[in-house]
XYZ file of C-alpha atoms in Angstrom:
708
model
C -115.902 -224.668 126.133
C -117.894 -223.067 123.311
C -117.309 -219.295 123.702
C -119.437 -216.698 122.006
C -117.213 -213.684 121.441
C -118.008 -210.110 122.447
C -119.182 -209.492 118.873
C -122.075 -211.874 119.328
C -124.004 -209.322 121.449
C -123.779 -205.568 120.950
C -125.951 -203.155 122.946
C -126.217 -199.514 121.777
C -127.138 -197.025 124.559
C -127.855 -193.570 123.067
C -128.455 -190.590 125.340
C -131.884 -188.939 124.821
C -131.531 -186.202 127.385
C -132.299 -182.522 126.589
C -128.623 -181.538 126.045
C -128.486 -183.955 123.084
C -130.807 -181.573 121.220
C -127.978 -179.050 121.005
C -126.621 -178.272 117.543
C -123.421 -180.011 116.447
C -122.405 -176.697 114.748
C -121.309 -178.409 111.580
C -123.265 -176.602 108.888
C -124.728 -178.207 105.811
C -125.587 -176.107 102.780
C -129.286 -176.737 102.241
C -129.760 -174.638 99.077
C -126.530 -175.549 97.265
C -128.132 -177.869 94.643
C -130.455 -175.289 93.114
C -129.191 -174.658 89.589
C -131.415 -171.868 88.323
C -131.946 -169.460 91.191
C -134.209 -166.480 90.408
C -132.616 -163.120 91.033
C -133.770 -161.267 94.108
C -134.567 -164.422 96.118
C -132.440 -164.811 99.243
C -130.946 -168.336 99.469
C -131.913 -170.539 102.391
C -129.668 -170.459 105.431
C -127.482 -173.497 106.086
C -128.687 -176.028 108.598
C -126.902 -178.111 111.236
C -127.761 -181.395 112.861
C -128.264 -182.034 116.552
C -126.060 -184.224 118.680
C -128.929 -186.729 118.774
C -129.228 -186.848 114.995
C -125.446 -187.339 114.547
C -125.448 -190.123 117.139
C -128.385 -191.940 115.554
C -126.989 -191.680 111.999
C -123.542 -192.934 113.071
C -124.954 -195.858 115.085
C -127.245 -196.813 112.198
C -124.229 -196.819 109.833
C -122.435 -199.145 112.318
C -125.459 -201.503 112.262
C -125.777 -201.340 108.490
C -122.210 -202.484 107.938
C -122.566 -205.243 110.516
C -125.843 -206.541 109.037
C -124.429 -206.469 105.479
C -121.363 -208.554 106.321
C -122.812 -210.696 109.160
C -126.557 -211.220 108.616
C -126.598 -214.034 111.192
C -125.158 -214.666 114.664
C -124.161 -211.017 115.148
C -126.973 -209.307 117.078
C -127.684 -205.695 118.110
C -129.973 -204.379 120.830
C -130.828 -200.664 120.788
C -131.675 -198.736 123.989
C -132.628 -195.075 124.325
C -132.090 -193.476 127.776
C -133.768 -190.361 129.155
C -136.034 -190.458 132.218
C -136.102 -194.205 131.749
C -134.697 -196.911 129.505
C -136.522 -197.633 126.236
C -135.554 -200.955 124.656
C -136.312 -200.736 120.928
C -135.793 -204.390 119.886
C -134.899 -207.881 121.173
C -132.312 -210.572 120.463
C -134.647 -212.463 118.083
C -133.541 -212.714 114.469
C -136.765 -211.026 113.257
C -135.862 -207.757 114.995
C -132.335 -207.697 113.548
C -132.753 -205.319 110.594
C -132.448 -201.595 109.922
C -136.166 -201.138 109.115
C -137.209 -202.211 112.587
C -134.660 -199.952 114.259
C -135.434 -196.933 112.124
C -139.163 -197.332 112.742
C -138.590 -197.606 116.492
C -136.323 -194.539 116.525
C -138.861 -192.548 114.550
C -141.450 -193.435 117.188
C -139.128 -192.172 119.955
C -138.526 -188.829 118.211
C -135.880 -186.212 118.942
C -135.139 -185.167 122.544
C -137.170 -182.378 124.073
C -134.862 -179.424 124.866
C -137.382 -178.072 127.443
C -137.518 -181.243 129.478
C -136.094 -181.274 133.013
C -132.482 -182.473 132.742
C -132.463 -183.575 136.367
C -134.988 -186.318 135.541
C -132.913 -187.689 132.680
C -129.815 -189.852 133.022
C -127.773 -192.199 130.914
C -127.550 -194.589 133.913
C -131.014 -195.979 133.156
C -129.848 -197.162 129.746
C -126.599 -198.668 131.097
C -128.485 -200.710 133.723
C -130.891 -201.929 131.054
C -127.968 -202.844 128.803
C -126.434 -205.101 131.485
C -129.797 -206.701 132.070
C -130.175 -207.307 128.324
C -126.760 -208.969 128.096
C -127.847 -211.505 130.696
C -130.699 -212.654 128.454
C -130.187 -215.746 126.299
C -130.152 -215.480 122.501
C -131.497 -218.111 120.131
C -128.024 -219.249 119.208
C -126.958 -219.599 122.837
C -130.117 -221.554 123.627
C -129.461 -223.913 120.723
C -125.867 -224.507 121.870
C -126.999 -225.156 125.442
C -129.658 -227.606 124.253
C -127.084 -229.576 122.262
C -124.738 -229.865 125.239
C -127.538 -230.859 127.634
C -125.727 -231.708 130.915
C -122.775 -229.491 129.990
C -124.862 -226.430 129.251
C -122.715 -224.316 131.568
C -119.863 -224.664 129.011
C -121.587 -222.133 126.715
C -120.029 -218.718 127.203
C -121.791 -215.375 127.439
C -119.912 -212.281 126.348
C -121.018 -208.929 125.005
C -120.217 -205.325 124.232
C -121.900 -202.056 125.336
C -121.443 -198.930 123.174
C -122.665 -195.796 124.985
C -122.979 -192.503 123.118
C -123.465 -189.559 125.465
C -122.285 -186.092 126.394
C -120.324 -186.538 129.623
C -119.553 -183.685 131.952
C -116.008 -184.645 133.054
C -113.596 -187.508 133.632
C -115.085 -188.109 137.068
C -118.492 -188.470 135.436
C -117.033 -191.133 133.178
C -115.554 -193.017 136.139
C -118.955 -192.885 137.853
C -120.596 -194.480 134.796
C -117.943 -197.254 134.758
C -118.496 -197.970 138.472
C -122.222 -198.152 137.879
C -121.805 -200.749 135.056
C -119.390 -202.806 137.192
C -121.759 -202.924 140.165
C -124.753 -203.767 137.953
C -122.890 -206.678 136.331
C -121.988 -208.030 139.759
C -125.608 -207.884 140.931
C -127.145 -209.384 137.774
C -124.606 -212.233 137.756
C -125.883 -213.219 141.160
C -129.449 -213.240 139.830
C -128.475 -215.187 136.717
C -126.701 -217.867 138.762
C -130.098 -218.899 140.212
C -132.102 -218.660 136.969
C -132.534 -220.999 134.021
C -133.475 -218.166 131.638
C -130.528 -215.909 132.305
C -126.792 -216.350 131.809
C -123.955 -214.855 133.781
C -121.807 -212.293 131.977
C -118.309 -213.686 131.659
C -116.791 -210.768 129.737
C -118.118 -207.318 128.906
C -116.494 -204.511 126.881
C -117.720 -200.985 127.635
C -117.071 -198.406 124.911
C -117.905 -194.889 126.101
C -118.103 -192.269 123.357
C -118.241 -188.672 124.500
C -119.533 -186.447 121.724
C -119.568 -182.655 121.834
C -120.258 -179.799 119.369
C -117.667 -178.663 116.837
C -115.666 -175.724 118.070
C -115.908 -176.509 121.774
C -113.200 -177.939 124.007
C -113.589 -181.477 125.223
C -114.044 -181.961 128.954
C -113.271 -185.702 128.711
C -109.914 -187.149 127.746
C -109.392 -190.253 125.602
C -108.308 -193.452 127.286
C -107.268 -196.790 125.729
C -108.761 -200.114 126.689
C -108.303 -200.803 130.417
C -109.286 -203.785 132.490
C -111.414 -202.665 135.420
C -112.173 -206.170 136.693
C -111.882 -209.755 135.416
C -115.355 -209.269 133.856
C -115.293 -205.642 132.662
C -112.953 -203.678 130.356
C -113.497 -200.061 129.421
C -112.276 -197.524 126.840
C -113.168 -193.886 126.345
C -113.270 -191.905 123.066
C -113.819 -188.164 122.940
C -115.087 -187.239 119.482
C -116.534 -184.128 117.888
C -120.018 -184.553 116.452
C -120.823 -184.654 112.748
C -118.608 -186.452 110.289
C -115.930 -187.009 112.954
C -118.357 -189.190 114.974
C -119.297 -191.169 111.838
C -115.592 -191.773 111.055
C -114.944 -192.976 114.605
C -117.789 -195.526 114.487
C -116.594 -196.687 111.064
C -113.155 -197.445 112.592
C -114.728 -199.145 115.589
C -116.824 -201.476 113.485
C -113.681 -202.593 111.681
C -111.940 -203.277 114.974
C -114.878 -205.071 116.600
C -115.628 -207.402 113.705
C -112.110 -207.915 112.211
C -112.859 -206.104 108.954
C -110.562 -204.808 106.259
C -111.003 -202.403 103.388
C -110.616 -202.917 99.644
C -110.700 -199.976 97.272
C -111.650 -200.737 93.633
C -109.977 -198.156 91.412
C -110.334 -197.094 87.788
C -114.042 -197.686 87.443
C -115.171 -195.945 84.257
C -118.389 -193.951 84.528
C -120.075 -191.485 82.205
C -120.451 -187.961 83.464
C -123.926 -186.457 83.717
C -122.852 -183.151 82.224
C -120.898 -184.744 79.322
C -122.582 -187.906 78.141
C -119.859 -188.713 75.617
C -117.028 -188.660 78.125
C -116.228 -190.852 81.101
C -114.140 -190.558 84.268
C -112.583 -193.086 86.582
C -113.894 -193.425 90.129
C -112.986 -195.416 93.238
C -115.276 -197.415 95.501
C -114.239 -198.532 98.959
C -115.652 -201.827 100.308
C -115.529 -203.391 103.754
C -115.270 -207.147 104.251
C -113.742 -209.683 106.593
C -109.936 -209.435 106.820
C -109.519 -213.122 105.861
C -109.859 -212.026 102.255
C -106.333 -210.544 102.591
C -104.697 -213.458 104.393
C -103.299 -215.034 101.230
C -101.355 -211.869 100.396
C -99.918 -211.663 103.882
C -98.756 -215.271 103.579
C -97.243 -214.741 100.136
C -95.250 -211.689 101.285
C -95.701 -207.979 100.807
C -92.546 -207.590 98.777
C -94.525 -208.547 95.659
C -96.622 -205.392 95.964
C -95.680 -201.811 95.353
C -95.616 -199.378 98.251
C -98.628 -197.397 97.143
C -100.752 -200.538 97.134
C -100.309 -201.166 100.848
C -100.543 -198.956 103.882
C -101.832 -199.574 107.382
C -104.481 -197.581 109.203
C -103.122 -195.702 112.211
C -106.217 -196.567 114.187
C -106.546 -200.312 113.589
C -104.117 -203.081 112.983
C -105.841 -204.525 109.916
C -104.972 -203.670 106.361
C -107.064 -200.675 105.438
C -106.491 -200.381 101.725
C -105.829 -202.574 98.750
C -105.493 -201.100 95.277
C -106.889 -203.028 92.352
C -107.772 -202.439 88.741
C -111.246 -203.528 87.763
C -111.852 -205.746 84.694
C -115.531 -205.988 83.876
C -116.794 -209.335 82.658
C -120.234 -210.388 81.479
C -119.376 -214.030 80.930
C -120.215 -216.583 83.586
C -116.827 -218.209 84.037
C -115.696 -220.725 86.583
C -112.703 -219.582 88.663
C -110.799 -221.547 91.248
C -111.904 -219.778 94.431
C -110.441 -220.188 97.903
C -112.938 -218.019 99.821
C -116.004 -215.778 99.501
C -116.840 -212.909 101.851
C -119.797 -210.554 102.000
C -119.041 -206.890 101.317
C -120.520 -203.542 102.401
C -119.797 -200.203 100.655
C -118.393 -197.515 102.912
C -120.310 -194.705 101.202
C -123.458 -196.574 100.290
C -125.310 -193.451 98.946
C -122.618 -192.261 96.532
C -123.202 -192.556 92.798
C -120.101 -194.745 92.096
C -121.130 -197.220 94.835
C -124.711 -197.328 93.539
C -123.600 -197.925 89.961
C -121.182 -200.689 90.952
C -123.804 -202.375 93.159
C -126.445 -202.329 90.414
C -123.895 -203.589 87.881
C -123.116 -206.611 90.075
C -126.738 -207.335 90.997
C -127.581 -207.594 87.302
C -125.507 -210.753 87.005
C -122.190 -209.232 85.991
C -118.792 -209.857 87.581
C -115.767 -207.680 88.205
C -112.296 -209.180 88.156
C -109.723 -207.381 90.267
C -106.098 -207.178 89.222
C -103.252 -206.808 91.691
C -100.146 -204.971 90.429
C -96.719 -206.258 91.367
C -93.315 -204.629 91.658
C -92.075 -206.431 88.545
C -94.714 -204.651 86.479
C -96.830 -207.724 85.856
C -100.403 -208.120 87.140
C -102.315 -211.028 88.576
C -106.084 -211.461 88.893
C -106.475 -212.040 92.629
C -110.167 -211.269 93.498
C -113.555 -211.257 91.860
C -116.789 -209.459 92.773
C -119.982 -211.338 92.003
C -123.496 -211.602 93.404
C -125.330 -214.727 94.589
C -128.963 -214.671 95.620
C -129.087 -210.861 95.780
C -125.953 -210.593 97.934
C -122.562 -209.428 96.737
C -119.472 -211.444 97.624
C -115.750 -210.784 97.322
C -114.184 -213.969 95.965
C -110.561 -214.736 96.639
C -109.015 -216.375 93.544
C -106.016 -218.618 93.768
C -103.007 -216.924 92.235
C -100.633 -219.812 92.846
C -100.604 -223.540 92.016
C -103.929 -225.198 92.670
C -104.159 -227.963 95.310
C -106.089 -229.983 92.696
C -102.996 -230.194 90.476
C -100.170 -232.689 90.938
C -97.526 -231.283 93.286
C -94.164 -230.513 91.686
C -91.354 -232.971 92.186
C -88.810 -231.766 94.738
C -86.018 -232.976 92.459
C -87.087 -230.392 89.871
C -86.255 -227.582 92.255
C -88.176 -224.486 93.243
C -88.698 -222.608 90.013
C -85.912 -224.617 88.407
C -83.205 -222.903 90.520
C -82.429 -225.309 93.351
C -82.024 -229.024 92.743
C -79.637 -230.265 95.448
C -81.979 -230.471 98.418
C -81.022 -232.802 101.273
C -83.992 -235.049 100.565
C -82.601 -238.181 102.238
C -81.487 -236.252 105.329
C -84.899 -234.575 105.540
C -86.622 -237.944 105.484
C -84.413 -239.107 108.336
C -85.154 -235.894 110.185
C -88.910 -236.548 109.885
C -88.524 -240.085 111.174
C -86.619 -238.820 114.236
C -89.310 -236.254 115.054
C -92.526 -238.246 114.657
C -95.304 -237.637 117.160
C -96.310 -240.611 119.261
C -99.088 -241.086 121.892
C -98.107 -239.651 125.240
C -99.334 -242.104 127.862
C -97.555 -241.417 131.113
C -97.410 -237.885 132.457
C -93.979 -236.365 132.947
C -92.875 -233.601 135.246
C -90.223 -230.933 134.764
C -87.380 -230.236 137.194
C -89.403 -227.530 138.924
C -92.266 -229.971 139.538
C -94.704 -228.621 136.937
C -96.488 -230.948 134.548
C -94.842 -231.230 131.127
C -97.186 -230.558 128.245
C -96.527 -233.082 125.413
C -97.195 -230.590 122.644
C -94.813 -228.030 124.111
C -92.176 -230.695 124.549
C -92.531 -231.725 120.899
C -92.209 -228.118 119.753
C -89.151 -227.625 121.916
C -87.480 -230.703 120.421
C -88.284 -229.553 116.887
C -86.832 -226.134 117.632
C -83.579 -227.683 118.893
C -83.177 -229.912 115.863
C -83.688 -227.013 113.426
C -81.493 -224.355 115.009
C -78.884 -225.113 112.340
C -80.083 -227.372 109.558
C -79.085 -226.373 105.981
C -81.601 -227.451 103.386
C -79.218 -227.576 100.393
C -76.263 -229.883 99.944
C -74.017 -227.205 98.449
C -74.557 -224.954 101.497
C -73.014 -227.367 103.999
C -69.815 -229.295 104.453
C -70.083 -231.020 107.807
C -73.428 -232.688 107.066
C -71.839 -234.271 103.957
C -69.013 -235.803 106.066
C -69.511 -239.179 107.684
C -66.892 -238.290 110.263
C -69.078 -235.532 111.778
C -72.179 -237.711 112.254
C -71.374 -238.769 115.842
C -71.122 -235.134 116.940
C -74.062 -233.775 114.915
C -76.434 -236.482 116.193
C -75.835 -235.874 119.925
C -75.215 -232.113 120.065
C -78.944 -231.417 119.542
C -79.872 -233.219 122.798
C -81.119 -231.264 125.765
C -78.435 -232.778 128.013
C -75.294 -234.772 127.265
C -73.736 -237.699 129.123
C -70.026 -238.170 129.689
C -69.986 -240.717 126.914
C -71.576 -238.195 124.518
C -68.935 -235.599 125.433
C -66.176 -238.138 124.852
C -67.586 -239.068 121.425
C -67.777 -235.396 120.470
C -64.194 -234.841 121.484
C -63.046 -237.931 119.526
C -64.878 -236.540 116.442
C -63.033 -233.224 116.773
C -59.665 -234.995 117.181
C -60.376 -237.092 114.036
C -61.057 -233.922 112.111
C -57.748 -232.474 113.336
C -55.988 -235.638 112.179
C -57.681 -235.364 108.769
C -56.442 -231.801 108.444
C -52.937 -232.870 109.422
C -52.962 -235.595 106.726
C -54.374 -233.027 104.265
C -57.310 -235.320 103.397
C -59.811 -233.920 100.857
C -63.218 -232.622 101.966
C -66.582 -232.941 100.145
C -66.718 -229.284 99.135
C -69.305 -228.513 96.491
C -67.924 -226.719 93.384
C -71.308 -226.002 91.808
C -71.258 -222.587 90.217
C -67.469 -222.099 90.735
C -64.716 -222.037 88.147
C -61.413 -223.825 88.365
C -60.367 -226.173 91.100
C -62.346 -224.383 93.837
C -60.939 -223.320 97.212
C -57.564 -224.603 98.338
C -57.262 -227.296 100.947
C -56.605 -225.024 103.912
C -59.516 -222.799 102.878
C -61.743 -225.884 102.739
C -60.840 -226.797 106.314
C -61.368 -223.217 107.433
C -64.950 -223.376 106.044
C -65.504 -226.708 107.734
C -64.302 -225.476 111.128
C -66.442 -222.351 110.920
C -69.560 -224.331 110.107
C -68.848 -226.822 112.932
C -68.432 -223.961 115.360
C -71.772 -222.471 114.253
C -73.483 -225.813 114.915
C -72.013 -226.209 118.379
C -72.666 -222.587 119.388
C -76.348 -222.962 118.462
C -76.700 -225.431 121.309
C -74.241 -223.990 123.833
C -76.995 -222.918 126.214
C -78.487 -226.407 126.575
C -76.111 -227.545 129.358
C -72.612 -227.192 130.774
C -71.370 -230.210 128.855
C -72.274 -228.503 125.597
C -69.863 -225.781 126.743
C -67.141 -228.426 127.198
C -67.586 -229.527 123.608
C -67.215 -225.970 122.402
C -64.076 -225.439 124.526
C -62.521 -228.575 123.023
C -63.368 -227.336 119.536
C -61.882 -223.889 120.134
C -58.742 -225.405 121.647
C -58.208 -227.564 118.556
C -58.825 -224.600 116.237
C -56.114 -222.476 117.860
C -53.048 -224.047 116.197
C -49.471 -223.603 117.572
C -46.996 -221.409 115.570
C -45.111 -224.393 114.124
C -48.394 -225.697 112.746
C -49.066 -222.374 111.032
C -45.486 -222.417 109.591
C -46.070 -225.896 108.289
C -49.260 -224.734 106.626
C -47.392 -221.865 104.916
C -44.752 -224.271 103.582
C -47.487 -226.559 102.328
C -49.156 -223.676 100.492
C -45.819 -222.648 98.886
C -45.170 -226.242 97.820
C -48.643 -226.449 96.238
C -47.961 -223.246 94.333
C -44.650 -224.607 93.019
C -46.285 -227.867 92.011
C -48.993 -226.008 90.116
C -46.377 -223.923 88.272
C -44.247 -226.977 87.351
C -47.327 -228.868 86.187
C -48.202 -225.944 83.960
C -44.680 -225.741 82.462
C -44.567 -229.498 81.774
C -47.944 -229.291 80.149
C -46.884 -226.449 77.878
C -43.667 -228.270 76.866
C -45.570 -231.439 76.036
C -48.017 -229.520 73.895
C -45.182 -227.815 71.948
C -43.298 -231.071 71.478
C -46.384 -232.938 70.238
C -47.015 -230.124 67.753
C -43.455 -230.262 66.374
C -43.532 -234.074 66.087
C -46.796 -233.961 64.206
C -45.443 -231.360 61.737
C -42.249 -233.413 61.178
C -44.257 -236.557 60.473
C -46.548 -234.668 58.120
C -43.572 -233.394 56.106
C -42.035 -236.869 55.759
C -45.320 -238.347 54.513
C -45.742 -235.576 51.941
C -42.203 -236.094 50.646
C -42.798 -239.857 50.309
C -45.975 -239.256 48.308
C -44.159 -236.952 45.828
C -41.368 -239.459 45.237
C -43.829 -242.261 44.590
C -45.685 -240.122 42.101
C -42.445 -239.305 40.197
C -41.502 -242.998 40.107
C -44.843 -243.968 38.545
C -44.493 -241.343 35.822
C -41.014 -242.500 34.865
C -42.068 -246.149 34.730
C -44.998 -245.437 32.484
C -42.704 -243.983 29.774
C -41.227 -246.797 27.497
C -38.089 -244.868 26.470
C -37.202 -243.624 29.870
C -34.181 -245.092 31.576
C -34.361 -246.852 34.861
C -34.872 -244.489 37.724
C -31.955 -244.072 40.114
C -31.998 -245.804 43.402
C -34.108 -243.850 45.817
C -32.926 -242.893 49.205
C -34.792 -244.762 51.933
C -37.156 -242.815 54.138
C -35.484 -241.395 57.140
C -36.817 -242.549 60.433
C -38.362 -239.970 62.699
C -35.636 -240.454 65.262
C -32.924 -239.710 62.620
C -34.419 -236.290 61.716
C -32.499 -233.415 63.125
C -34.063 -231.978 66.231
C -34.964 -228.349 66.162
C -32.952 -226.699 68.873
C -35.279 -225.295 71.490
C -34.566 -221.690 72.203
C -34.195 -220.594 75.718
C -36.791 -218.191 76.939
C -40.051 -217.262 75.200
C -40.360 -218.024 71.447
C -42.255 -215.654 69.190
C -44.908 -216.770 66.735
C -42.682 -215.611 63.822
C -39.798 -217.838 64.968
C -42.141 -220.844 65.258
C -43.519 -220.243 61.773
C -40.071 -219.702 60.178
C -38.722 -222.882 61.684
C -41.672 -224.795 60.409
C -41.288 -223.409 56.829
C -37.554 -224.047 56.737
C -37.948 -227.626 57.989
C -40.643 -228.345 55.394
C -38.615 -226.821 52.508
C -35.440 -228.670 53.437
C -37.166 -231.998 52.872
C -38.429 -231.170 49.374
C -35.035 -231.040 47.541
C -31.530 -232.573 47.622
C -29.183 -230.377 49.578
C -26.490 -228.501 47.632
C -23.144 -230.244 47.826
C -21.278 -227.055 48.477
C -23.462 -226.250 51.454
C -22.982 -229.728 52.844
C -19.156 -229.403 52.556
C -19.035 -225.818 53.715
C -17.223 -224.639 56.794
C -19.121 -222.073 58.831
C -21.579 -221.737 55.906
C -18.656 -220.759 53.554
C -17.929 -222.909 50.473
C -14.597 -222.753 48.566
C -15.106 -222.114 44.847
C -12.939 -223.547 42.006
C -11.223 -226.076 44.184
C -10.010 -228.152 41.173
C -8.086 -225.199 39.829
C -6.300 -224.757 43.092
C -5.531 -228.489 43.220
C -3.939 -228.326 39.740
C -1.757 -225.412 40.890
C -0.643 -227.405 43.929
C -2.714 -225.492 46.477
C -4.541 -227.119 49.334
C -7.462 -225.845 51.252
C -7.187 -225.580 54.859
C -9.435 -224.571 57.653
C -11.156 -221.217 57.504
C -10.673 -221.140 53.752
C -6.925 -220.304 53.970
C -4.659 -222.047 51.384
C -1.007 -223.149 51.692
C 1.428 -224.263 49.048
C 2.840 -227.802 49.290
């Protein structure tokens, strides 16, 4: 069914009764712009607009914004109601412009305050509005012609905006009842006519306006459904600028508009031609121009760049910095939307509009929290119309996509690519031929069933290898593949229990687990910590599907029973941890001893080689001399095993002791040991032994002599 939304047809009904000629009591200084006032001349008194003038100006501003952004397919019909209904234009495209409406309103003129108020009523205009909504527009006629036999599939919806001065809440309810009865009657007439269409949905917006300073007799009321065809809402607004602000908010709500404020526009001051000041210009456009930022996330923007209007749900302000460009450049654009200035008569808006219509462009920068800026939008004119272009601030779809193995931004590289491919194969969409019915007898929608299956399969599905343990274990595959089902069979429950028992057996045997150590130092978590992580993750997976059926609950109960170990099991775990700690300490001690021993052996070998080189050099020098005697027989090199071992000290050895032992060992190999030191007892050598022998004395132990 091709539905035309309520925004396709908008009917304005403006009250033209005598009470609308009353002043709005919001004064405007008429003589404030006179610069050189002659002394003695009394200034002109301030003026105030009537309720009729405020209503016409506000409704014309509503139409101006709508025509600027939607020049086609959004139509307005204007009706003035007093003693009768005066329809000022039709649904044809030729009548859809401000010039036609302003000329028709000028012909109507202001309301006559001396007319009889009993003869005037807003009901005439509301009845004419319903009748106008039943008429077919050019676009609806074209759609019905294309569908031919199925012409009834074209929808007819519309909106009525009534600006009046109601007397009370009961008066408002009477107006709503009148519209509801009129729609019911005209739908009966349209059902038997080829030139009329039944109203399928109508929105009634009643705006009660009253002078500034008075109390409102009508209370506001949000949108309320009065019948399947009619919804109504009531706004009580003071006249003047308050009424204009209200209609500005309503046009944003009715046509899904958003606001963009262009800041820091340099302009020269009239009083000081050599100086310039920065101004802001607010523009209205379709809210789709902000969709890319909502998708990318608001955390990239600073807080002052975003805030939401309290009256409408759309984004009401973007802050940008303007960059003026006179060069026709090609930018990758993802969308273009017509704009309309909020304050069209202001000097900054006029200057910006003329600047753009002269062929220039304005690039808009978006500030980010990090301090950087990105060019996100561009203002440019085409064919005399100004468009807001949305520039792509991310990778273009025309470029080659990045390889998934490279990682997102170079940070993640261990995606479960193979598992994801298998996941896609398991969740492919296929033609749904035979209808299926649910347990309650209702027809099962294939798309909803596919969404439900996809939701079940992704309740717990880590995307990165290093973030999961169970999906890297082949032993968990039987459980992980069936736990996502909507219902389990007895065989499935038995397979899940076997999988859990196998994991318990693996833990008892202390088998290693595929724990990722990326980004960690050392050996990583201990074995019991690895199994604790594995059990926690397995419990998370099972709990995600616990509500599917009662048999899923049985699987969880089996898992929890296996996790709760008996006391002797915990004691065995503690002993295992202590044994691992002792093994680690012993391995460290052995490693330190081997390093020290290898260092001493290398030093000993180095000393022996140096000593051999010196002796060879001395032998060559002696042989080269002709008068030199034959060198004495050299002592053979001592084998490494025959060298005296340096006694290892018990306890820690200081660096000084190590260095002294090394020096003493090296020096002892460079000379022949003193004979007295070799024959000494307790490092004490007896002097003049031959004299004592001649005197008949013998040396005994400890250096004590005895006479023979």
